[in-house]
């Protein structure tokens, strides 16, 4: 990575503002249901504390749209951080107000506080320079480690870098190293697996990956659009009728680029997207009316597994079926298992994809699971990320 990191600066005794992505999922009672983003932020926080910095953490949680809403408070995150770090992490009642300033002024070296949700202030998402300056005024150094929010040009993710020396944390460094290397220097064969709901969500990623991969494997609901485009009936399956030409264009581009383009052969279909719905497996080209495709079938799983066994680098984005329902999670789970057993670099991007691998209990078997949803997609598309662009070059 060509950006400076916390290793490149002296932080001892300095007030360091660290932007993390603590946007974690919670249940109705506010309990954190997946703490991966918090755990992934610990190396940078611990490093700064060990070096004797005064660590001022900030993040958004959810989309409170510029209003203070209790259900979006970072209180549960402060609690989890205290537990993980084994020291008290005080939560300010505001962001750049009196309470935050008071807590900062009382900090000693090696202490850490957390500001309240930066999106409680409408100026955050507008990247308002005055708000960015007020954030900067709390500290002497800015560290961005919020990879998952690095595709947003907001005050705390980008604007603040106009007013302070700005470097990256270890999480951003790790994300860029793993995903960047896989894209720029892939051990070949390089295979991408793309699933998820819509072709339209993934056009940028598909087009960018077609320039780089040897094989592109398609699954998930987006596969039906490719079959419809070729004139087949897809029953009630999710299908984007306004993307049929695009689907054909993608297939044509794959041909031109010499990329092996693989579509599923069979699909598990159901009457409705419910756990007890009647289901059966049919050929992709023979989906009857009144039925909806929810997963790839056994033949496809075998075909894809065989292809994956030859790969040396695999990038996966988008579940291969409606994995939230057990009877339609087989395709996603079997391919995840295959990845876990293969001797290849395996990179997972996308919020739902990461959740699917976690649910299958295979997270620690992958080379890298990105903490970014939208951010990892934009990175795979080759887009510039404002939260990274704003940092100082080495
Ligand atoms: P990611 O967040 O990893 O980028 P997406 O958001 O593109 O992934 O897609 C994930 C969603 O796609 C999941 O909620 C999954 O249930 C859904 N999905 C995948 N295949 C199907 C299908 N055949 N029918 C309905 N939904 C599907
Ligand atoms: C995410 O969960 O993808 C990030 O935290 C960004 O959240 P946002 O889509 O609300 O900007
Ligand atoms: Mg998603």
Coordinates of C-alpha atoms and ligand atoms in Angstrom, one line a residue:
X1 CA 0.0 0.0 0.0
X2 CA 1.3 3.4 -0.9
X3 CA -0.4 5.2 2.0
X4 CA 1.2 6.1 5.3
X5 CA 0.1 4.0 8.3
X6 CA 0.2 4.4 12.0
X7 CA 3.7 2.8 11.9
X8 CA 5.0 5.9 10.0
X9 CA 4.2 8.5 12.6
X10 CA 5.0 9.2 16.2
X11 CA 1.8 9.0 18.3
X12 CA 3.2 9.1 21.9
X13 CA 1.3 11.5 24.0
X14 CA -0.7 12.7 21.0
X15 CA -4.5 12.9 20.7
X16 CA -5.4 10.6 17.8
X17 CA -8.8 10.6 16.2
X18 CA -9.6 7.1 14.8
X19 CA -12.5 6.6 12.4
X20 CA -13.7 3.0 12.6
X21 CA -16.6 1.2 11.0
X22 CA -18.6 0.1 14.1
X23 CA -21.7 -0.2 12.0
X24 CA -22.6 -3.7 13.4
X25 CA -25.8 -5.6 13.2
X26 CA -28.0 -5.7 16.3
X27 CA -31.1 -7.6 17.4
X28 CA -34.3 -5.9 18.6
X29 CA -32.9 -5.5 22.1
X30 CA -29.8 -3.8 20.8
X31 CA -27.5 -6.8 21.4
X32 CA -24.7 -7.0 18.8
X33 CA -25.2 -10.1 16.7
X34 CA -21.9 -10.0 14.8
X35 CA -18.9 -8.2 16.4
X36 CA -16.5 -8.9 13.5
X37 CA -16.1 -5.2 12.6
X38 CA -15.2 -4.3 16.3
X39 CA -12.7 -7.2 16.6
X40 CA -11.1 -6.2 13.3
X41 CA -10.5 -2.7 14.6
X42 CA -8.7 -3.9 17.7
X43 CA -5.1 -4.2 16.3
X44 CA -5.0 -0.5 15.4
X45 CA -6.5 0.6 18.7
X46 CA -4.2 -1.6 20.8
X47 CA -1.2 -0.5 18.9
X48 CA -2.0 3.2 19.5
X49 CA -2.7 2.5 23.2
X50 CA 0.6 0.6 23.6
X51 CA 2.4 3.5 22.0
X52 CA 1.0 5.9 24.6
X53 CA -1.5 7.8 22.4
X54 CA -4.8 9.2 23.6
X55 CA -7.3 7.4 21.4
X56 CA -10.5 9.1 20.4
X57 CA -12.7 6.7 18.5
X58 CA -15.5 7.7 16.2
X59 CA -18.0 5.8 13.9
X60 CA -21.5 5.9 12.5
X61 CA -24.1 3.2 13.3
X62 CA -27.0 2.8 10.9
X63 CA -28.7 5.6 9.1
X64 CA -30.1 8.1 11.7
X65 CA -30.2 10.8 9.0
X66 CA -28.8 13.6 11.1
X67 CA -31.0 13.1 14.1
X68 CA -30.2 11.9 17.6
X69 CA -32.0 8.6 17.9
X70 CA -31.5 6.3 20.9
X71 CA -31.7 3.1 18.9
X72 CA -28.6 4.2 16.9
X73 CA -26.5 5.1 19.9
X74 CA -23.0 3.6 20.0
X75 CA -23.5 2.6 23.7
X76 CA -23.6 -1.2 22.9
X77 CA -20.3 -0.7 20.9
X78 CA -18.6 1.1 23.9
X79 CA -19.6 -1.8 26.1
X80 CA -18.3 -4.4 23.6
X81 CA -15.0 -2.4 23.1
X82 CA -14.5 -2.2 26.9
X83 CA -14.9 -6.0 27.1
X84 CA -12.6 -6.7 24.2
X85 CA -9.9 -4.2 25.3
X86 CA -10.3 -5.0 29.0
X87 CA -10.3 -1.3 29.9
X88 CA -13.1 1.2 30.2
X89 CA -14.1 2.9 27.0
X90 CA -16.1 6.0 28.0
X91 CA -18.8 7.1 25.5
X92 CA -19.3 10.8 25.0
X93 CA -22.9 12.0 25.0
X94 CA -22.2 14.1 21.9
X95 CA -19.8 14.2 19.0
X96 CA -18.0 17.6 19.0
X97 CA -19.9 19.2 21.8
X98 CA -19.1 20.1 25.4
X99 CA -19.2 16.5 26.7
X100 CA -16.8 15.2 24.0
X101 CA -14.4 18.1 24.6
X102 CA -14.5 17.6 28.4
X103 CA -13.7 13.9 28.1
X104 CA -10.9 14.6 25.7
X105 CA -9.4 17.2 28.0
X106 CA -9.4 14.7 30.9
X107 CA -7.6 11.9 28.9
X108 CA -4.3 10.5 29.9
X109 CA -1.8 8.7 27.6
X110 CA -3.0 5.1 26.8
X111 CA -6.7 5.9 27.4
X112 CA -9.5 5.6 24.9
X113 CA -12.9 7.2 24.5
X114 CA -15.7 6.8 21.9
X115 CA -17.6 9.8 20.5
X116 CA -21.4 9.3 19.9
X117 CA -22.7 8.3 16.4
X118 CA -21.2 10.9 13.9
X119 CA -24.4 10.6 11.8
X120 CA -26.4 12.2 14.7
X121 CA -25.2 15.4 13.1
X122 CA -26.5 16.1 9.6
X123 CA -23.2 17.7 8.6
X124 CA -21.4 14.4 8.7
X125 CA -22.9 12.9 5.5
X126 CA -22.7 16.3 3.8
X127 CA -19.0 16.4 4.4
X128 CA -19.4 19.8 5.9
X129 CA -16.0 21.5 6.3
X130 CA -16.9 23.2 9.5
X131 CA -18.0 19.9 11.1
X132 CA -14.8 18.2 9.8
X133 CA -12.8 21.0 11.4
X134 CA -14.6 20.6 14.7
X135 CA -13.8 16.9 14.6
X136 CA -10.2 17.7 13.8
X137 CA -9.9 20.2 16.6
X138 CA -10.4 17.4 19.1
X139 CA -7.1 15.7 18.0
X140 CA -3.6 16.1 16.6
X141 CA -3.6 13.2 14.2
X142 CA -6.3 11.4 12.1
X143 CA -6.3 7.7 11.5
X144 CA -8.8 6.1 9.2
X145 CA -9.4 2.5 9.8
X146 CA -13.1 2.4 8.6
X147 CA -12.6 0.3 5.5
X148 CA -16.4 -0.5 5.4
X149 CA -17.1 3.2 5.1
X150 CA -14.2 4.2 2.9
X151 CA -16.4 4.5 -0.2
X152 CA -18.2 7.5 1.5
X153 CA -16.9 11.0 1.3
X154 CA -18.2 12.1 4.7
X155 CA -16.7 14.5 7.2
X156 CA -15.3 11.8 9.5
X157 CA -14.1 9.6 6.7
X158 CA -12.5 12.1 4.4
X159 CA -13.1 15.8 5.2
X160 CA -11.2 15.7 8.5
X161 CA -8.0 14.8 6.6
X162 CA -7.9 18.4 5.3
X163 CA -7.1 19.6 8.8
X164 CA -4.8 16.9 10.3
X165 CA -2.0 14.6 9.4
X166 CA -3.9 11.6 8.0
X167 CA -2.7 8.0 7.9
X168 CA -4.3 4.6 7.7
X169 CA -4.9 2.0 10.3
X170 CA -4.0 -1.7 10.1
X171 CA -7.4 -2.9 8.9
X172 CA -7.5 -0.7 5.8
X173 CA -3.9 -1.7 5.2
X174 CA -4.9 -5.4 5.4
X175 CA -8.0 -5.1 3.2
X176 CA -6.0 -3.3 0.5
X177 CA -3.1 -5.8 0.7
X178 CA -5.3 -8.8 0.4
X179 CA -7.8 -7.6 -2.2
X180 CA -5.3 -5.4 -4.1
X181 CA -2.9 -8.3 -4.5
X182 CA -5.6 -10.7 -5.5
X183 CA -6.6 -8.3 -8.3
X184 CA -3.3 -7.1 -9.4
X185 CA -1.1 -10.1 -9.0
X186 CA -3.4 -13.1 -8.9
X187 CA -1.9 -16.6 -8.8
X188 CA -3.7 -18.3 -11.7
X189 CA -6.1 -19.7 -12.6
X190 CA -8.1 -16.8 -11.1
X191 CA -11.7 -17.6 -10.6
X192 CA -14.5 -15.2 -9.5
X193 CA -17.8 -16.4 -8.2
X194 CA -20.6 -13.9 -8.4
X195 CA -24.0 -14.3 -6.9
X196 CA -26.6 -12.3 -5.0
X197 CA -29.8 -10.8 -6.0
X198 CA -29.4 -8.5 -9.0
X199 CA -27.2 -8.2 -12.1
X200 CA -27.7 -4.5 -11.9
X201 CA -26.0 -4.3 -8.4
X202 CA -23.0 -6.1 -9.8
X203 CA -22.5 -4.7 -13.3
X204 CA -19.4 -2.7 -12.3
X205 CA -17.9 -5.7 -10.6
X206 CA -18.6 -8.1 -13.4
X207 CA -17.2 -5.8 -16.0
X208 CA -14.0 -5.1 -14.0
X209 CA -13.5 -8.8 -13.2
X210 CA -13.9 -9.8 -16.8
X211 CA -10.7 -7.9 -17.5
X212 CA -8.8 -10.0 -14.9
X213 CA -10.2 -13.5 -14.3
X214 CA -9.8 -16.7 -16.2
X215 CA -13.2 -18.0 -15.1
X216 CA -16.4 -16.3 -14.0
X217 CA -18.9 -18.4 -12.2
X218 CA -22.5 -17.1 -11.9
X219 CA -25.0 -18.1 -9.2
X220 CA -27.8 -16.6 -7.1
X221 CA -30.9 -14.9 -8.4
X222 CA -28.9 -13.0 -11.0
X223 CA -28.4 -16.2 -13.0
X224 CA -32.1 -16.2 -14.0
X225 CA -31.7 -12.9 -15.9
X226 CA -29.0 -14.6 -18.0
X227 CA -31.3 -17.5 -18.8
X228 CA -34.3 -15.2 -19.6
X229 CA -32.0 -13.2 -21.9
X230 CA -31.3 -16.4 -23.8
X231 CA -35.0 -17.0 -24.3
X232 CA -35.8 -19.5 -21.5
X233 CA -38.7 -19.4 -19.1
X234 CA -37.7 -18.6 -15.5
X235 CA -41.1 -19.0 -13.9
X236 CA -41.5 -16.5 -11.0
X237 CA -37.8 -16.3 -10.3
X238 CA -36.2 -12.9 -9.6
X239 CA -35.4 -11.6 -13.0
X240 CA -34.5 -8.1 -14.3
X241 CA -36.4 -7.7 -17.6
X242 CA -34.7 -4.4 -18.3
X243 CA -31.2 -6.0 -18.0
X244 CA -31.6 -8.7 -20.6
X245 CA -29.5 -6.9 -23.3
X246 CA -26.9 -6.2 -20.6
X247 CA -26.8 -9.9 -19.7
X248 CA -26.1 -10.8 -23.4
X249 CA -23.5 -8.1 -23.6
X250 CA -21.7 -9.6 -20.5
X251 CA -21.7 -13.0 -22.1
X252 CA -20.3 -11.6 -25.4
X253 CA -17.6 -9.7 -23.5
X254 CA -16.6 -12.8 -21.7
X255 CA -16.2 -14.6 -25.1
X256 CA -14.1 -11.7 -26.5
X257 CA -11.9 -11.7 -23.4
X258 CA -11.5 -15.5 -23.5
X259 CA -13.0 -15.8 -20.0
X260 CA -14.7 -19.1 -19.2
X261 CA -18.3 -18.0 -18.3
X262 CA -20.2 -20.5 -16.3
X263 CA -23.9 -20.5 -15.7
X264 CA -25.7 -23.1 -13.4
X265 CA -27.2 -26.2 -15.0
X266 CA -29.9 -27.0 -12.5
X267 CA -31.8 -25.1 -9.8
X268 CA -33.7 -25.8 -6.7
X269 CA -37.1 -24.2 -7.0
X270 CA -39.9 -23.6 -4.5
X271 CA -43.4 -22.2 -4.5
X272 CA -42.7 -19.3 -2.1
X273 CA -39.6 -18.0 -0.3
X274 CA -40.5 -19.8 3.0
X275 CA -38.8 -22.4 5.0
X276 CA -41.5 -25.1 4.6
X277 CA -42.3 -24.4 1.0
X278 CA -42.6 -27.4 -1.4
X279 CA -39.4 -27.6 -3.4
X280 CA -37.7 -29.7 -6.2
X281 CA -34.7 -29.5 -8.5
X282 CA -35.1 -28.9 -12.2
X283 CA -32.9 -27.9 -15.2
X284 CA -32.4 -24.1 -15.3
X285 CA -33.9 -24.1 -18.8
X286 CA -37.1 -25.9 -17.6
X287 CA -38.4 -23.8 -14.7
X288 CA -42.3 -24.1 -14.7
X289 CA -44.6 -21.2 -14.1
X290 CA -45.7 -20.8 -10.5
X291 CA -42.3 -21.8 -9.3
X292 CA -39.3 -19.6 -8.2
X293 CA -35.6 -20.5 -8.3
X294 CA -34.0 -20.2 -4.9
X295 CA -30.7 -22.1 -5.2
X296 CA -28.3 -23.9 -7.5
X297 CA -28.8 -27.7 -7.8
X298 CA -26.6 -30.7 -7.1
X299 CA -25.2 -31.0 -10.7
X300 CA -24.2 -27.3 -10.6
X301 CA -22.6 -27.7 -7.2
X302 CA -20.5 -30.6 -8.6
X303 CA -19.6 -28.7 -11.8
X304 CA -18.5 -25.6 -9.9
X305 CA -16.6 -27.6 -7.3
X306 CA -14.6 -29.3 -10.1
X307 CA -13.8 -25.9 -11.6
X308 CA -12.8 -24.4 -8.3
X309 CA -10.4 -27.3 -7.6
X310 CA -8.1 -26.0 -10.4
X311 CA -8.1 -22.4 -9.1
X312 CA -5.2 -20.7 -7.3
X313 CA -7.1 -17.4 -6.5
X314 CA -10.8 -17.2 -5.9
X315 CA -12.8 -14.0 -5.3
X316 CA -16.4 -14.5 -4.2
X317 CA -19.1 -12.0 -3.9
X318 CA -22.8 -12.7 -3.5
X319 CA -24.5 -15.8 -2.0
X320 CA -25.5 -18.5 -4.6
X321 CA -29.0 -18.9 -3.3
X322 CA -31.5 -17.7 -0.7
X323 CA -29.1 -18.9 2.0
X324 CA -31.1 -17.3 4.9
X325 CA -33.6 -20.3 4.5
X326 CA -31.9 -23.6 5.3
X327 CA -33.3 -25.6 2.5
X328 CA -31.9 -23.1 0.0
X329 CA -28.5 -22.7 1.6
X330 CA -27.0 -25.9 0.2
X331 CA -25.4 -24.3 -2.8
X332 CA -23.8 -21.5 -0.8
X333 CA -22.7 -23.9 2.0
X334 CA -21.2 -26.5 -0.4
X335 CA -19.3 -24.0 -2.4
X336 CA -18.0 -22.4 0.9
X337 CA -16.9 -25.9 2.1
X338 CA -15.1 -26.4 -1.2
X339 CA -13.3 -23.1 -0.8
X340 CA -12.3 -24.0 2.8
X341 CA -10.7 -27.2 1.5
X342 CA -8.9 -25.8 -1.5
X343 CA -5.2 -24.8 -1.5
X344 CA -5.8 -21.3 -3.0
X345 CA -6.1 -17.7 -2.0
X346 CA -9.8 -17.2 -1.1
X347 CA -11.2 -13.7 -0.7
X348 CA -14.8 -12.9 0.3
X349 CA -16.3 -9.5 -0.3
X350 CA -19.9 -8.3 0.4
X351 CA -22.0 -8.1 3.5
X352 CA -24.3 -10.9 2.9
X353 CA -21.5 -13.2 1.5
X354 CA -19.5 -12.7 4.7
X355 CA -22.6 -13.4 6.8
X356 CA -23.2 -16.6 4.8
X357 CA -19.7 -17.9 5.4
X358 CA -20.0 -17.0 9.1
X359 CA -23.3 -18.8 9.3
X360 CA -21.6 -21.9 7.7
X361 CA -18.9 -21.6 10.4
X362 CA -16.1 -21.4 7.8
X363 CA -14.8 -17.8 8.4
X364 CA -11.4 -18.9 9.7
X365 CA -10.8 -21.1 6.7
X366 CA -10.8 -18.3 4.2
X367 CA -7.7 -16.2 3.4
X368 CA -9.5 -12.9 3.8
X369 CA -13.1 -11.9 4.5
X370 CA -13.6 -8.2 3.9
X371 CA -15.3 -6.1 6.5
X372 CA -16.7 -4.0 3.7
X373 CA -20.0 -4.4 1.9
X374 CA -20.4 -1.6 -0.5
X375 CA -16.8 -0.6 0.0
X376 CA -15.4 -4.0 -1.1
X377 CA -17.7 -4.0 -4.1
X378 CA -16.4 -0.5 -5.1
X379 CA -12.9 -1.7 -4.5
X380 CA -13.4 -4.7 -6.8
X381 CA -14.9 -2.4 -9.4
X382 CA -11.6 -0.5 -9.4
X383 CA -13.1 2.7 -8.1
X384 CA -11.2 5.2 -6.0
X385 CA -12.3 5.2 -2.4
X386 CA -12.4 8.7 -0.9
X387 CA -11.6 7.5 2.7
X388 CA -8.3 6.1 1.3
X389 CA -7.5 8.7 -1.3
X390 CA -7.5 11.4 1.5
X391 CA -4.6 9.8 3.4
X392 CA -1.0 10.8 3.0
X393 CA 1.2 9.0 0.5
X394 CA 4.3 7.2 1.7
Ligands
LIG1 P1 -23.5 -9.2 -0.9 O1 -24.2 -8.4 0.2 O2 -22.6 -10.3 -0.4 O3 -22.9 -8.3 -1.9 P2 -26.0 -9.4 -2.3 O4 -26.6 -8.3 -1.5 O5 -25.8 -9.1 -3.7 O6 -24.7 -10.0 -1.7 O7 -27.1 -10.6 -2.4 C1 -27.4 -11.3 -1.2 C2 -28.9 -11.7 -1.2 O8 -29.2 -12.3 -2.4 C3 -29.2 -12.6 -0.1 O9 -30.1 -12.0 0.8 C4 -29.7 -13.8 -0.8 O10 -30.8 -14.4 -0.1 C5 -30.2 -13.3 -2.1 N1 -30.3 -14.3 -3.1 C6 -29.4 -15.0 -3.7 N2 -29.9 -15.9 -4.5 C7 -31.2 -15.8 -4.5 C8 -32.3 -16.4 -5.1 N3 -32.1 -17.4 -6.0 N4 -33.6 -16.0 -4.8 C9 -33.8 -15.0 -4.0 N5 -32.8 -14.4 -3.3 C10 -31.5 -14.8 -3.6
LIG2 C1 -21.8 -0.6 5.6 O1 -22.4 -1.2 6.5 O2 -21.7 -1.0 4.4 C2 -21.0 0.6 6.0 O3 -21.0 0.8 7.4 C3 -21.5 1.9 5.3 O4 -22.8 2.1 5.7 P1 -23.8 3.0 4.8 O5 -24.1 2.2 3.6 O6 -25.0 3.4 5.6 O7 -23.0 4.3 4.4
LIG3 MG1 -26.0 -7.3 0.3

